[in-house]
PDB file of C-alpha atoms and ligand atoms in Angstrom:
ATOM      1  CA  UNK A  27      25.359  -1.202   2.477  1.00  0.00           C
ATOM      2  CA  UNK A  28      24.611  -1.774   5.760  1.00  0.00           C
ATOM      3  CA  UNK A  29      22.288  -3.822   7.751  1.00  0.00           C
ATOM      4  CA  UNK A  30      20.849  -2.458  11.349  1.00  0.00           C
ATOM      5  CA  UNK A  31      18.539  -4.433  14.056  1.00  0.00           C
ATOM      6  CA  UNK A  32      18.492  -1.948  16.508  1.00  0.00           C
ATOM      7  CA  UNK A  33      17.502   2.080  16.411  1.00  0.00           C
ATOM      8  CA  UNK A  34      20.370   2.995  18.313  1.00  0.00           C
ATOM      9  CA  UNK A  35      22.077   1.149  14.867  1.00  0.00           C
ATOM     10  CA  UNK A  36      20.222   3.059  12.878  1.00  0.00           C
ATOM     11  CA  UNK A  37      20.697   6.298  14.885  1.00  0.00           C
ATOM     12  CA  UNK A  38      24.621   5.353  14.383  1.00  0.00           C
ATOM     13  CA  UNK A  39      24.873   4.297  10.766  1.00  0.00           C
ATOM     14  CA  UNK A  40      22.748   7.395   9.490  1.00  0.00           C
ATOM     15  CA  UNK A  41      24.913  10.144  11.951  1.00  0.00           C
ATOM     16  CA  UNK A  42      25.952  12.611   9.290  1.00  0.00           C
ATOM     17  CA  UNK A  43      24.006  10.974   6.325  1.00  0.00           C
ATOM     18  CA  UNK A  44      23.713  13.366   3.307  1.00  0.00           C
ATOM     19  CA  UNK A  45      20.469  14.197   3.272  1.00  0.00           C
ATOM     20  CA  UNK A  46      18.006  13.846   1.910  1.00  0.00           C
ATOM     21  CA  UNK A  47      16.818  10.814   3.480  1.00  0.00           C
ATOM     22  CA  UNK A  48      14.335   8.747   1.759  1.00  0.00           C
ATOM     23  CA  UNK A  49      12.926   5.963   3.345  1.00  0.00           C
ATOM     24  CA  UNK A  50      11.000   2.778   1.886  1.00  0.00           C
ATOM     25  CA  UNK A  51       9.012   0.745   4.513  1.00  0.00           C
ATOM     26  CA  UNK A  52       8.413  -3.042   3.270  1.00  0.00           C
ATOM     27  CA  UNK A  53       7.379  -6.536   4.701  1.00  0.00           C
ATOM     28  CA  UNK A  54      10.246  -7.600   3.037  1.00  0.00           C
ATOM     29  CA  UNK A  55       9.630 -10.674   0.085  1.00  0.00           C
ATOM     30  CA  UNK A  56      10.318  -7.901  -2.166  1.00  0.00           C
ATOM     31  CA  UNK A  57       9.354  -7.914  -6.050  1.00  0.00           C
ATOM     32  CA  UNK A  58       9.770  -5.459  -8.500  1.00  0.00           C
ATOM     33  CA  UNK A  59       6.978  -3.004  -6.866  1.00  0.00           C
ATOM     34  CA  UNK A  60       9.132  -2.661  -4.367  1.00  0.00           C
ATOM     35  CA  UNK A  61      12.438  -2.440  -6.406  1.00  0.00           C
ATOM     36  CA  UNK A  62      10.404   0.637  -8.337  1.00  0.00           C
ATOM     37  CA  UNK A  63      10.058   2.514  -4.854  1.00  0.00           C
ATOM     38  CA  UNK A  64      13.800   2.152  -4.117  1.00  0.00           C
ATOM     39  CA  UNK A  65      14.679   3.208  -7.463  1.00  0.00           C
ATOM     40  CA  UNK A  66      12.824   6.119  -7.229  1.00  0.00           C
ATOM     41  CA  UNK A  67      14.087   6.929  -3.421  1.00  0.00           C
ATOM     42  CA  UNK A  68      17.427   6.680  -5.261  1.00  0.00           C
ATOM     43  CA  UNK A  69      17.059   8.802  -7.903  1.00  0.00           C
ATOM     44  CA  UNK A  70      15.317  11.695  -5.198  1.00  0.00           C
ATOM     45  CA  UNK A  71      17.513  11.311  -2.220  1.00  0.00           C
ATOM     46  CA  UNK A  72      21.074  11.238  -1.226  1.00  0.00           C
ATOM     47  CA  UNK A  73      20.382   8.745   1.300  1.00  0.00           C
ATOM     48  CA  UNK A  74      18.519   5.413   1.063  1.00  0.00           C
ATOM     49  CA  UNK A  75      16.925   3.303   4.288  1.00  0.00           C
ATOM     50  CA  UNK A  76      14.771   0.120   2.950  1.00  0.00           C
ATOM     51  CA  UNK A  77      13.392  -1.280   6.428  1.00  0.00           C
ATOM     52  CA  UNK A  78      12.196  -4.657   6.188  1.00  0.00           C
ATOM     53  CA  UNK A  79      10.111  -6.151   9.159  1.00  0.00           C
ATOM     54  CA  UNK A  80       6.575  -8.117   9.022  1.00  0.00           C
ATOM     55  CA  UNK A  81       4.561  -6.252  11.430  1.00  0.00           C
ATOM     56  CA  UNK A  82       2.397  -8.959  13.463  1.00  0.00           C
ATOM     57  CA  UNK A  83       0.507  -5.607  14.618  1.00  0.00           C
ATOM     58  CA  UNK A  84      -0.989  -5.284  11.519  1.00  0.00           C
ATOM     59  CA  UNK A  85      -2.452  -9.076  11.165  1.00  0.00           C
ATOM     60  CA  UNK A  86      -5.308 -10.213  12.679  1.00  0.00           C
ATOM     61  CA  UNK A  87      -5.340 -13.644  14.854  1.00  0.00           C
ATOM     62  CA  UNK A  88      -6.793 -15.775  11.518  1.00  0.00           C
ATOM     63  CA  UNK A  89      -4.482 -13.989   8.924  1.00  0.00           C
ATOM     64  CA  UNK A  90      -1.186 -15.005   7.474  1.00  0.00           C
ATOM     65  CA  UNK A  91       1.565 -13.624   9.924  1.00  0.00           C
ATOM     66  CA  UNK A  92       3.178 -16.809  10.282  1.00  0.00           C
ATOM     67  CA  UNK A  93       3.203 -17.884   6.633  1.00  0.00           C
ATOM     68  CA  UNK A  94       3.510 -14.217   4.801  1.00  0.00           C
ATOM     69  CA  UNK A  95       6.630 -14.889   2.249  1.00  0.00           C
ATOM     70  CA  UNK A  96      10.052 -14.408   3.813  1.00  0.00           C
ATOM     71  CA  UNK A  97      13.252 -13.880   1.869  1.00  0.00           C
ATOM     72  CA  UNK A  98      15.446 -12.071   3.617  1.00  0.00           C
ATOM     73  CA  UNK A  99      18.932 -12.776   2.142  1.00  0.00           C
ATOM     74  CA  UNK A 100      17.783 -12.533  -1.726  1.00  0.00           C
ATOM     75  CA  UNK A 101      15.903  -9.315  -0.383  1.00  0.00           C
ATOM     76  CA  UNK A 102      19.439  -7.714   0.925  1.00  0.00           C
ATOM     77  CA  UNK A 103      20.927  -9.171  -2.258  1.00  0.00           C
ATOM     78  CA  UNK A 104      18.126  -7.078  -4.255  1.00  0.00           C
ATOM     79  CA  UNK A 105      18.725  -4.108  -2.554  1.00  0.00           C
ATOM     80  CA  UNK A 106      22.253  -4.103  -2.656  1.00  0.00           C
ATOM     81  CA  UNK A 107      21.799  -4.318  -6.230  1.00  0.00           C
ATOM     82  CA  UNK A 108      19.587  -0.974  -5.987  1.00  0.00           C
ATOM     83  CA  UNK A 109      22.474   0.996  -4.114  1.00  0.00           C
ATOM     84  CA  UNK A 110      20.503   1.232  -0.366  1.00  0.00           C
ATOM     85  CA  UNK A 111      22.562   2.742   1.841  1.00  0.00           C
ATOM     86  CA  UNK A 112      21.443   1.075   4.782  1.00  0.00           C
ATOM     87  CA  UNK A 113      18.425  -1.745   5.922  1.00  0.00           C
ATOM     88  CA  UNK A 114      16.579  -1.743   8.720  1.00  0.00           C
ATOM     89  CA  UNK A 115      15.853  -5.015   9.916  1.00  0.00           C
ATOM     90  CA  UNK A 116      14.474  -5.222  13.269  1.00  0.00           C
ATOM     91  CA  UNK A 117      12.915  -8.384  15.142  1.00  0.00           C
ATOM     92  CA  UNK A 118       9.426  -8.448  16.931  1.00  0.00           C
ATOM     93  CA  UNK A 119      10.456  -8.159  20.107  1.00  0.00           C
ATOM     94  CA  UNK A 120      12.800  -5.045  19.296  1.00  0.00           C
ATOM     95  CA  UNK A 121       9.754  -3.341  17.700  1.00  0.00           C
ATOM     96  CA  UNK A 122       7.987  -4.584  20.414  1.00  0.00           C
ATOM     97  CA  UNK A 123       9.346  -5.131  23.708  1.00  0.00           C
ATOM     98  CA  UNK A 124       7.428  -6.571  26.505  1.00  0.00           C
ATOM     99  CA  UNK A 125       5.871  -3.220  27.980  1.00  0.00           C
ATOM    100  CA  UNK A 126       4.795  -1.309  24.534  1.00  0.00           C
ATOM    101  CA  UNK A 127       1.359  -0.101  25.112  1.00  0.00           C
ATOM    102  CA  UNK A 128       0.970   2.985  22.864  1.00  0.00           C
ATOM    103  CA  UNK A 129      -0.630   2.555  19.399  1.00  0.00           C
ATOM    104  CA  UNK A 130      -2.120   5.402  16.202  1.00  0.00           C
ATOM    105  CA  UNK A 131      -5.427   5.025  15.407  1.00  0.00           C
ATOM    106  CA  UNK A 132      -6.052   6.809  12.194  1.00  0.00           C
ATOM    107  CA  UNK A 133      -9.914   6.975  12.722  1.00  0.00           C
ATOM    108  CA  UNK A 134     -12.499   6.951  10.290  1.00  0.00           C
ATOM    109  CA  UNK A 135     -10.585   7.005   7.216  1.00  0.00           C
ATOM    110  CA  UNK A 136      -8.971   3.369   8.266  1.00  0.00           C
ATOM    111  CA  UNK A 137     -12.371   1.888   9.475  1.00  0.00           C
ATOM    112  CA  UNK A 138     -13.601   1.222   6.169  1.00  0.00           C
ATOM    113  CA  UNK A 139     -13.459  -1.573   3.160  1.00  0.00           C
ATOM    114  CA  UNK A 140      -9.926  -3.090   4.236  1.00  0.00           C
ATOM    115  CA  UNK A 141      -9.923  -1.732   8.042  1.00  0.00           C
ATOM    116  CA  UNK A 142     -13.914  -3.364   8.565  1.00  0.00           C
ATOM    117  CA  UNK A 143     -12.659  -6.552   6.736  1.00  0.00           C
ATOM    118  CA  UNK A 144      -9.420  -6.626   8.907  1.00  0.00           C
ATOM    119  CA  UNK A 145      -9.969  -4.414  12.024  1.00  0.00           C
ATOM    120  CA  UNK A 146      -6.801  -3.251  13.838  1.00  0.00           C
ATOM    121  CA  UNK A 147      -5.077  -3.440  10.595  1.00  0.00           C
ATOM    122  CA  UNK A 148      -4.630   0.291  10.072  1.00  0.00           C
ATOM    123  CA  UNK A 149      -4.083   0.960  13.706  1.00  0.00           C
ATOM    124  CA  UNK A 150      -1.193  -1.436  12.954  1.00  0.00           C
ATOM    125  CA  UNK A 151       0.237  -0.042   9.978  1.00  0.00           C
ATOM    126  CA  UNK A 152      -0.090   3.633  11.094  1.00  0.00           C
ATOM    127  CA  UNK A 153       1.536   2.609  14.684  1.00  0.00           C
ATOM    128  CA  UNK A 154       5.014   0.578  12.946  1.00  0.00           C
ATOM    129  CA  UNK A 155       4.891   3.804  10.193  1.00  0.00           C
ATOM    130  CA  UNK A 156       5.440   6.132  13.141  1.00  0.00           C
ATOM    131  CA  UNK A 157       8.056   3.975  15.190  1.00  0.00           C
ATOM    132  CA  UNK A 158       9.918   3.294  11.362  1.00  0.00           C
ATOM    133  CA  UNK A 159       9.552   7.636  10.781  1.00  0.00           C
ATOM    134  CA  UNK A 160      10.986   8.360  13.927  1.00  0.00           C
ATOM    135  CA  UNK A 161      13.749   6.148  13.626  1.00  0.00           C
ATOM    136  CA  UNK A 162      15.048   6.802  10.815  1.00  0.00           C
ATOM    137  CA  UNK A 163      13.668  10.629  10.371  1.00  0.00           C
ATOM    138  CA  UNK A 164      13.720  10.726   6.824  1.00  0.00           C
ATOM    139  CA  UNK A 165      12.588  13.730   4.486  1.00  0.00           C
ATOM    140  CA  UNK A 166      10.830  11.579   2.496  1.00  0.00           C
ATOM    141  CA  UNK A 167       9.033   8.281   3.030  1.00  0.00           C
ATOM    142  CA  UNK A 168       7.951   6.028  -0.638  1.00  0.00           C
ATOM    143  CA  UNK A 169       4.847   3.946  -0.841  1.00  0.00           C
ATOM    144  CA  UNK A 170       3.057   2.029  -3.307  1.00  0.00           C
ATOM    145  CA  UNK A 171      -0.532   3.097  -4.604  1.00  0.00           C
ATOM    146  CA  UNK A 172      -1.976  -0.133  -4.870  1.00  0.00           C
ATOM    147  CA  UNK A 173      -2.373  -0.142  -1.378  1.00  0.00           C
ATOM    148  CA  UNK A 174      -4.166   3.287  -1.746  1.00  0.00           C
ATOM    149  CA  UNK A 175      -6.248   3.169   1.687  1.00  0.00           C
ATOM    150  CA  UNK A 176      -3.203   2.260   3.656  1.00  0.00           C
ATOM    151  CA  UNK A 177      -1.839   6.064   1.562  1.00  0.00           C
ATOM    152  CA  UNK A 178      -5.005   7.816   2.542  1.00  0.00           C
ATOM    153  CA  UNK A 179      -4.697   6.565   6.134  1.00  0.00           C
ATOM    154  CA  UNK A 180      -0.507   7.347   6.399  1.00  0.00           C
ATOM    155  CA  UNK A 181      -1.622  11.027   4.344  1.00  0.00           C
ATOM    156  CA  UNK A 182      -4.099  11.459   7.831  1.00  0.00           C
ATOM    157  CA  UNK A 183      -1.550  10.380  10.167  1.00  0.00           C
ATOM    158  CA  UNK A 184       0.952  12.451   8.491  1.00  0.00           C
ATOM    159  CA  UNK A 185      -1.074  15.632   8.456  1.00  0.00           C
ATOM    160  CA  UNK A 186      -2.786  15.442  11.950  1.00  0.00           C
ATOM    161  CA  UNK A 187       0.371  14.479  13.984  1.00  0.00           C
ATOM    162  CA  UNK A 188       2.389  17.047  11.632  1.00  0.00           C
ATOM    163  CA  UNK A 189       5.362  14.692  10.888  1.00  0.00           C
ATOM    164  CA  UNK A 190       7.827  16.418   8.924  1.00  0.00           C
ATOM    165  CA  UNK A 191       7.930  14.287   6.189  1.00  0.00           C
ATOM    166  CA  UNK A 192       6.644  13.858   2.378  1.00  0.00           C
ATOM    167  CA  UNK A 193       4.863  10.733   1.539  1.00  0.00           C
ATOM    168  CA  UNK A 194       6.076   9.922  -1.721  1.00  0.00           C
ATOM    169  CA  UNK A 195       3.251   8.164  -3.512  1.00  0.00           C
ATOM    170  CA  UNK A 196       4.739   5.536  -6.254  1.00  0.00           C
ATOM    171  CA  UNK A 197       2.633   4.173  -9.338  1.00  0.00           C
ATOM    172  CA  UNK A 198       1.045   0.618  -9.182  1.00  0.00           C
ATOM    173  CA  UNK A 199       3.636  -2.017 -10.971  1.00  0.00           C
ATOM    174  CA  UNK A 200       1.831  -4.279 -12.819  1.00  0.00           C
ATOM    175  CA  UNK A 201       2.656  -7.704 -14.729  1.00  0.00           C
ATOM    176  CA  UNK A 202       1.464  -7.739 -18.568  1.00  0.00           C
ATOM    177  CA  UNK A 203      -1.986  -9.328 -18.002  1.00  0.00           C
ATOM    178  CA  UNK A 204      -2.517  -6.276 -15.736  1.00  0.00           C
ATOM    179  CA  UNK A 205      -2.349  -8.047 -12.307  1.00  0.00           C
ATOM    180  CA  UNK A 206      -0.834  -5.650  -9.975  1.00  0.00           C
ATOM    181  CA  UNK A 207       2.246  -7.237  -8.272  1.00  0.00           C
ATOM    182  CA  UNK A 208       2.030  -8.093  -4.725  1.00  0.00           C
ATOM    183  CA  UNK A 209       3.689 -10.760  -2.048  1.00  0.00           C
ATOM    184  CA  UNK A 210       0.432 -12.141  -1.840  1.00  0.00           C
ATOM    185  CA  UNK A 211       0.366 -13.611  -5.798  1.00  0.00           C
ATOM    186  CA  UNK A 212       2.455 -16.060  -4.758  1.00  0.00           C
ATOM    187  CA  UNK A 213      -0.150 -17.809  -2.697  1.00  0.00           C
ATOM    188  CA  UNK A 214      -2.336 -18.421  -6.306  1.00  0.00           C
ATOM    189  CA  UNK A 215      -2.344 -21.697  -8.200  1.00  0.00           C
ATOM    190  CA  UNK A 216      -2.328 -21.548 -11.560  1.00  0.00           C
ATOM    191  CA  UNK A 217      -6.284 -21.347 -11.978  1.00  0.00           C
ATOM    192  CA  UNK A 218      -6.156 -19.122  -9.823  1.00  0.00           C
ATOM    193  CA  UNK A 219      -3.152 -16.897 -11.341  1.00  0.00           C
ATOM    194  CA  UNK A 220      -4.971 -17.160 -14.695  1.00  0.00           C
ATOM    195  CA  UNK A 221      -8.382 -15.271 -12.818  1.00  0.00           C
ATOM    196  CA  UNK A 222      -6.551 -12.629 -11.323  1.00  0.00           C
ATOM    197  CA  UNK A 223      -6.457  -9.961 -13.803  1.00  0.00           C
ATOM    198  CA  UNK A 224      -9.912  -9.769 -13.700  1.00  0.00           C
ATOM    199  CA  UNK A 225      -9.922  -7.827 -10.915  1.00  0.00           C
ATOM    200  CA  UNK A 226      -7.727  -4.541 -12.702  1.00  0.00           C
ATOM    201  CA  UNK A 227     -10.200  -5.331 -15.780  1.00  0.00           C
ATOM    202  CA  UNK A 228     -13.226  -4.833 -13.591  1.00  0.00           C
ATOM    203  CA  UNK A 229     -11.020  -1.171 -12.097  1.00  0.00           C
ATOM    204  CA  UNK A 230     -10.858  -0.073 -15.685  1.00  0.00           C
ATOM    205  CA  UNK A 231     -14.374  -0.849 -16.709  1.00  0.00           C
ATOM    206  CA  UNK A 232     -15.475   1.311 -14.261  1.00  0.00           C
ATOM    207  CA  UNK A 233     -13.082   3.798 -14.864  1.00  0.00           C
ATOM    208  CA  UNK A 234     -13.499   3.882 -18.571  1.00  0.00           C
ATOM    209  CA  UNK A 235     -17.305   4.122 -18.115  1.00  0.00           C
ATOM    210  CA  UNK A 236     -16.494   7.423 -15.509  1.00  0.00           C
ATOM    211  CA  UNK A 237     -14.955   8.749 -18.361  1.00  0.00           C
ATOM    212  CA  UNK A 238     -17.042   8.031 -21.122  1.00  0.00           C
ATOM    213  CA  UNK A 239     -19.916  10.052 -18.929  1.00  0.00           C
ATOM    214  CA  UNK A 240     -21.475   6.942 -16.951  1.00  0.00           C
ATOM    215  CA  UNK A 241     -21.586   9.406 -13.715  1.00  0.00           C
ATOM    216  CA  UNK A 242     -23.761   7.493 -11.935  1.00  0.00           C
ATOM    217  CA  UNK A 243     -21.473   5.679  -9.335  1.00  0.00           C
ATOM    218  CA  UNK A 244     -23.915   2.325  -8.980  1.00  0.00           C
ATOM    219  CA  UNK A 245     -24.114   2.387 -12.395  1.00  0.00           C
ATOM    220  CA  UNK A 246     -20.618   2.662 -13.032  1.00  0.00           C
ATOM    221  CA  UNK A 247     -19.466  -0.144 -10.462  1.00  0.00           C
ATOM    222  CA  UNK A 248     -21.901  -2.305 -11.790  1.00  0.00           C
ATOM    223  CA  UNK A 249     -20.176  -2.089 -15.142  1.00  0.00           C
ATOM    224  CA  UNK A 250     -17.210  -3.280 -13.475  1.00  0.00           C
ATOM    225  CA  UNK A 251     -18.593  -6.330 -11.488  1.00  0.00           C
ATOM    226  CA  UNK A 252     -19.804  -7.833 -14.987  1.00  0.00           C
ATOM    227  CA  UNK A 253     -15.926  -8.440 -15.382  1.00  0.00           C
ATOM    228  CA  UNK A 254     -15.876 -10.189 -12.140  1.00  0.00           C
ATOM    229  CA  UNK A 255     -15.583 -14.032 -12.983  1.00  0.00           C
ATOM    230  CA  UNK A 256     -16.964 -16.765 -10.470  1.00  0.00           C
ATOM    231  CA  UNK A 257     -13.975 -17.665  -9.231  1.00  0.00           C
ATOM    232  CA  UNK A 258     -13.196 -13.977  -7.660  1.00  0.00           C
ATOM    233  CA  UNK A 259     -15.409 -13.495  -4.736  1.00  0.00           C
ATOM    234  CA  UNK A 260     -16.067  -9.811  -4.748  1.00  0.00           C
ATOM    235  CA  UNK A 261     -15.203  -8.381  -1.112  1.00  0.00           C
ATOM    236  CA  UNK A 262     -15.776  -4.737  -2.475  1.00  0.00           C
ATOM    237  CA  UNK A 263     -15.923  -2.806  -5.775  1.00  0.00           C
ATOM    238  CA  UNK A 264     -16.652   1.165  -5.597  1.00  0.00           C
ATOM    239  CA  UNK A 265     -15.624   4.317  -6.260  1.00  0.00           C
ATOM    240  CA  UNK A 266     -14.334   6.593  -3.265  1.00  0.00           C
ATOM    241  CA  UNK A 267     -12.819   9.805  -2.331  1.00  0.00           C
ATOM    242  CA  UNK A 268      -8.939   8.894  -2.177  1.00  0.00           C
ATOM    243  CA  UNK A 269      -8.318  10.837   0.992  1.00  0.00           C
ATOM    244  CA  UNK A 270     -11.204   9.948   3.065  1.00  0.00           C
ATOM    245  CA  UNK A 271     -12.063   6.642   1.408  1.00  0.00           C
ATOM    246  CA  UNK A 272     -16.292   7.986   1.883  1.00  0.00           C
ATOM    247  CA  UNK A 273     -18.450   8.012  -1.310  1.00  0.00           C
ATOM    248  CA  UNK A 274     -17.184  11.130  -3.075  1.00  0.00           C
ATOM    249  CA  UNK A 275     -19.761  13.887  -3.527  1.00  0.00           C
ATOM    250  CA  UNK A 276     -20.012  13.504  -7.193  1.00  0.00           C
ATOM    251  CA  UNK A 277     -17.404  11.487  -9.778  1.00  0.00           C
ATOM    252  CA  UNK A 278     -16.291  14.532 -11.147  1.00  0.00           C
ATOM    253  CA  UNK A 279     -13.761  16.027  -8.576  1.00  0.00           C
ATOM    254  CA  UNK A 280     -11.517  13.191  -7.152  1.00  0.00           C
ATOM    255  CA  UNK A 281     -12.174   9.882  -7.213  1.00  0.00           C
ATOM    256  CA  UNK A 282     -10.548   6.197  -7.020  1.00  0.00           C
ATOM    257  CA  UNK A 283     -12.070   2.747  -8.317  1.00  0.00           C
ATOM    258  CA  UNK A 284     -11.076   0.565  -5.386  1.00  0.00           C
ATOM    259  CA  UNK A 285     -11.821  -3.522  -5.329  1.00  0.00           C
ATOM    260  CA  UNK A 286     -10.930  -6.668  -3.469  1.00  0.00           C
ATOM    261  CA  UNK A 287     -11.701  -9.860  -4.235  1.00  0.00           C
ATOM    262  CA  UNK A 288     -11.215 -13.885  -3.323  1.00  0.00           C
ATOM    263  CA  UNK A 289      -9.381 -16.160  -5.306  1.00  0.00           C
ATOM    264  CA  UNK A 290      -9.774 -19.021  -2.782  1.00  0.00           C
ATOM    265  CA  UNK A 291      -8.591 -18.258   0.771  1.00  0.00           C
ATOM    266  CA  UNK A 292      -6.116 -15.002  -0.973  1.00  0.00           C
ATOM    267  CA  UNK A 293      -7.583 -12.049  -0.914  1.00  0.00           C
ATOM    268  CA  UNK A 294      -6.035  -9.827  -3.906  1.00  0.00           C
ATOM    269  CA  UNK A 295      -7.092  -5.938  -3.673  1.00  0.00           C
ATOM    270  CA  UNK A 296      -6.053  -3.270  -6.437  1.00  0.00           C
ATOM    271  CA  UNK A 297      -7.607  -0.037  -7.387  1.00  0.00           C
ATOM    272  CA  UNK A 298      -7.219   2.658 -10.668  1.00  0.00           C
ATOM    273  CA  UNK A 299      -7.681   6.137 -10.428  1.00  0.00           C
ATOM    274  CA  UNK A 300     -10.904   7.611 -12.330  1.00  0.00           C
ATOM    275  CA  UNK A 301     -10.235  10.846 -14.471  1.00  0.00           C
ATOM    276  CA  UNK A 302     -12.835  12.572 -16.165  1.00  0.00           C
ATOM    277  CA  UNK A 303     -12.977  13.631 -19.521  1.00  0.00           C
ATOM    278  CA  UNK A 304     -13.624  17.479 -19.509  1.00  0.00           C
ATOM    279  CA  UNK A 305     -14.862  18.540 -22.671  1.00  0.00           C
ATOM    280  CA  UNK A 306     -15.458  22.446 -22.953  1.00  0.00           C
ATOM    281  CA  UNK A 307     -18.892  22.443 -23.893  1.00  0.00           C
ATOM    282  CA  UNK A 308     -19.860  19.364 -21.841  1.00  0.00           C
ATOM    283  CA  UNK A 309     -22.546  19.799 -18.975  1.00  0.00           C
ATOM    284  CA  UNK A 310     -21.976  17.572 -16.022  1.00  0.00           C
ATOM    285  CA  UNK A 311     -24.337  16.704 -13.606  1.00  0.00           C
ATOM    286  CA  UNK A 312     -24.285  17.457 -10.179  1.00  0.00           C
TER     287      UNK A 312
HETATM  288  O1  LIG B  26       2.783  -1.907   2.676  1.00  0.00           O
HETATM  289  C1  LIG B  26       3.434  -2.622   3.472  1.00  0.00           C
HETATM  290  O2  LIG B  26       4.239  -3.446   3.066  1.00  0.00           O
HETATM  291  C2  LIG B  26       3.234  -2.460   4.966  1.00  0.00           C
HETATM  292  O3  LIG B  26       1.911  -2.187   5.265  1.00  0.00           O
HETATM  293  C3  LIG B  26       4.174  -1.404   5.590  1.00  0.00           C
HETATM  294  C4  LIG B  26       3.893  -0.014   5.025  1.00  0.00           C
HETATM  295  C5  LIG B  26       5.624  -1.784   5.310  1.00  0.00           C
HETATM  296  C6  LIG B  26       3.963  -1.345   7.102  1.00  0.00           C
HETATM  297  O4  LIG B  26       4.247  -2.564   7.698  1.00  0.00           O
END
């Protein structure tokens, strides 16, 4: 395995790589979310690139850029477990230098829930996804689905700039309570730890009452708050279109249950997918 800080290094170590090339963007502080995306770029590609940088584009001035978990050496440890090929490491300033100026702003679909509680954020994430994509030009690029707007946004980006890539979409790790992992848990105290899975229980009521027929979507999210204990602040709960992130037209084509909440100054988001039960001689609504 080998470890790059520069493009020209990646442009060097990846001359001649069997292809495909799968490629698995991360903040680093990796867990076993992670782990499952470079598993699965394993099993689908002859050629694995895990990049690893904390993008300060995609924080805002009071967020946690400085203090976001770092672990770089058990990370590279981790993933030379996994069999990467190579890791892409670069600093700020190489991501960065002095006179960058140009930046992808995925538009509407990246203003909403997380972009309006963290604006720039998506602007941020869409810019480093490009700079990572053409660096590394892989075939195939793995995300996580917990972060489903940041998917929906990187689907838009994908599409309108016509990258030549898949976006390979990866299920939601969770830990037994339900809590989906993220770098971010490790921020709760144990109160705190102990409230989290309230926020997938709240997903799944509404989900659940989707597909038991609730297809009013008010009605539906309000099932799901009831889950919501004090100590989670609700920044959202609702039901959206997965690609456009809008109110879908009704909650029987497509449809997400999406939620973020406040366990003290961490803000924990998670979402479930809402399938509805299609019986042949049910009526549904419009
Ligand atoms: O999901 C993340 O960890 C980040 O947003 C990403 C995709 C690596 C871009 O910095």
């Amino acid at each position: 395995m080998r470890i790059a800080r520069t493009v020209g290094e990646v442009r060097e170590a990846l001359l001649g790589a069997a292809r495909p090339v799968g490629l698995v963007p991360t903040m680093g502080a990796l867990h076993a979310g992670h782990l499952a995306l470079v598993e699965r770029a394993r099993a689908e590609c002859r050629t694995v690139v895990v990049s690893i940088f904390v993008n300060p584009l995609q924080f805002g001035p009071a967020e946690d850029y400085a203090r976001y978990p770092r672990a770089f050496d058990g990370d590279v440890a981790a993933l030379r477990d996994a069999g990467v090929d190579l890791i892409y490491a670069p600093d700020a300033a190489t991501m960065y230098p002095p006179d960058f100026a140009t930046a992808i702003d995925p538009g509407a679909v990246g203003a909403r829930y997380e972009g309006a509680l963290r604006p720039g954020h998506f602007k941020g994430v869409a810019t480093v996804c490009v700079k990572l994509f053409a660096t590394v030009l892989p075939e195939r690029a793995y995300f996580g689905a917990k972060d489903a707007q940041q998917v929906a946004v990187l689907g838009r980006v994908v599409t309108d700039l016509n990258l030549p890539l898949e976006l390979v979409v990866c299920a939601t790790v969770r830990e037994s309570d339900g809590l989906a992992l993220s770098s971010r848990n490790a921020y709760l105290d144990a109160q705190q730890r102990a409230a989290a899975p309230a926020l997938h229980r709240a997903l799944s009521a509404i989900a659940r009452a989707v597909h038991d027929g609730e297809y009013d979507r008010d009605r539906a999210v309000a099932r799901g708050r009831a889950e919501l204990p004090a100590l989670l602040r609700e920044a959202y709960l609702d039901v959206v279109d997965p690609a456009t992130f809008e109110p879908p037209a009704n909650l029987h084509g497509p449809a997400v249950a999406i939620a973020s909440a406040w366990l003290g100054s961490t803000r924990l988001i998670d979402n479930e997918p809402i399938s509805v039960r299609c019986a042949a001689d049910e009526t549904v609504p419009a």
